[in-house]
């Protein structure tokens, strides 16, 4: 049984909201998962409980909640994260970030 950690989409049209789920690799995106380990809201939110001046200067953020212990468990038993989930897990510090290739590394020597 191949297990993947991936995003499952919820929300209305043009306002997505994702659950971070553990599911079998061959199951559909929105089918019933083995476990829900977190959520991800890709739409930038304004911080709350700030004064008007601080709110204007404040940076927007994308909300991510994650059960670190369960994510660590599933990674330990061999679950493979999708590319987007890999990026989210690397922000939390559970996996090493994937290396980005620069243009210099991609150039073929002549």
XYZ file of C-alpha atoms in Angstrom:
110
model
C 0.000 0.000 0.000
C 1.635 3.226 -1.194
C 0.690 6.165 1.026
C 0.981 9.839 0.057
C 0.641 13.068 2.006
C -1.198 15.509 -0.232
C -3.741 18.322 -0.388
C -7.488 17.740 -0.617
C -9.458 20.738 -1.926
C -12.458 22.266 -0.186
C -14.099 25.661 -0.397
C -16.110 27.465 -3.026
C -15.185 28.431 -6.542
C -12.278 30.924 -6.532
C -11.757 30.544 -2.770
C -9.910 27.278 -2.202
C -9.178 25.753 1.164
C -7.125 22.582 1.532
C -6.867 19.785 4.070
C -3.449 18.173 4.360
C -4.339 14.480 4.251
C -2.715 11.066 4.285
C -4.295 8.879 1.587
C -3.552 5.894 -0.586
C -1.745 6.937 -3.756
C -4.351 5.501 -6.130
C -7.379 7.108 -4.470
C -9.071 10.208 -5.887
C -8.122 13.678 -4.654
C -11.313 14.273 -2.681
C -11.996 10.688 -1.549
C -12.016 9.705 2.114
C -8.444 9.901 3.472
C -6.736 7.704 6.035
C -6.127 10.748 8.242
C -6.357 14.554 8.128
C -3.178 16.032 9.613
C -3.646 19.740 8.917
C -5.110 22.571 6.860
C -3.761 25.122 4.384
C -5.456 28.368 3.333
C -3.617 29.748 0.253
C -5.553 33.035 0.185
C -3.543 35.751 1.970
C -5.179 36.930 5.203
C -4.749 40.187 7.106
C -3.555 39.886 10.707
C -6.197 40.590 13.343
C -6.100 42.483 16.661
C -3.914 45.304 15.334
C -4.403 49.042 15.343
C -5.355 50.675 12.045
C -1.839 51.937 11.412
C -0.229 48.570 12.197
C -2.809 46.793 10.048
C -1.892 48.935 7.014
C 1.815 48.116 7.418
C 1.323 44.454 8.320
C 2.203 41.761 5.848
C -0.443 39.341 4.574
C 0.038 35.683 5.479
C -1.187 32.256 4.333
C -2.512 30.163 7.188
C -1.076 26.652 7.724
C -1.982 24.370 10.629
C -0.283 21.004 10.992
C -0.180 18.186 13.541
C 3.609 17.820 13.618
C 3.673 14.558 15.547
C 1.330 12.793 13.099
C 3.173 14.205 10.081
C 6.465 12.970 11.551
C 4.907 9.539 12.152
C 3.626 9.205 8.573
C 6.970 10.335 7.139
C 8.652 7.750 9.366
C 6.545 4.886 8.025
C 7.283 5.857 4.425
C 4.509 8.207 3.265
C 5.601 10.284 0.261
C 4.621 13.989 0.333
C 3.494 15.738 -2.847
C 5.617 18.660 -4.081
C 3.399 21.321 -2.496
C 3.180 19.440 0.811
C 6.963 18.918 0.709
C 7.340 22.696 0.547
C 4.970 23.198 3.498
C 6.736 20.506 5.554
C 10.126 22.069 4.801
C 8.857 25.421 6.140
C 7.952 23.675 9.403
C 11.308 21.880 9.486
C 10.161 18.267 9.116
C 11.946 17.619 5.794
C 14.931 19.111 4.011
C 14.002 21.681 1.343
C 14.439 20.530 -2.245
C 17.289 22.255 -4.027
C 16.423 24.818 -6.651
C 18.536 24.789 -9.767
C 19.918 28.122 -10.829
C 20.425 29.058 -14.458
C 24.191 28.579 -14.073
C 23.765 24.946 -13.044
C 21.376 24.260 -15.905
C 23.698 25.641 -18.618
C 25.378 22.997 -20.705
C 29.159 23.486 -21.027
C 30.289 24.232 -24.566
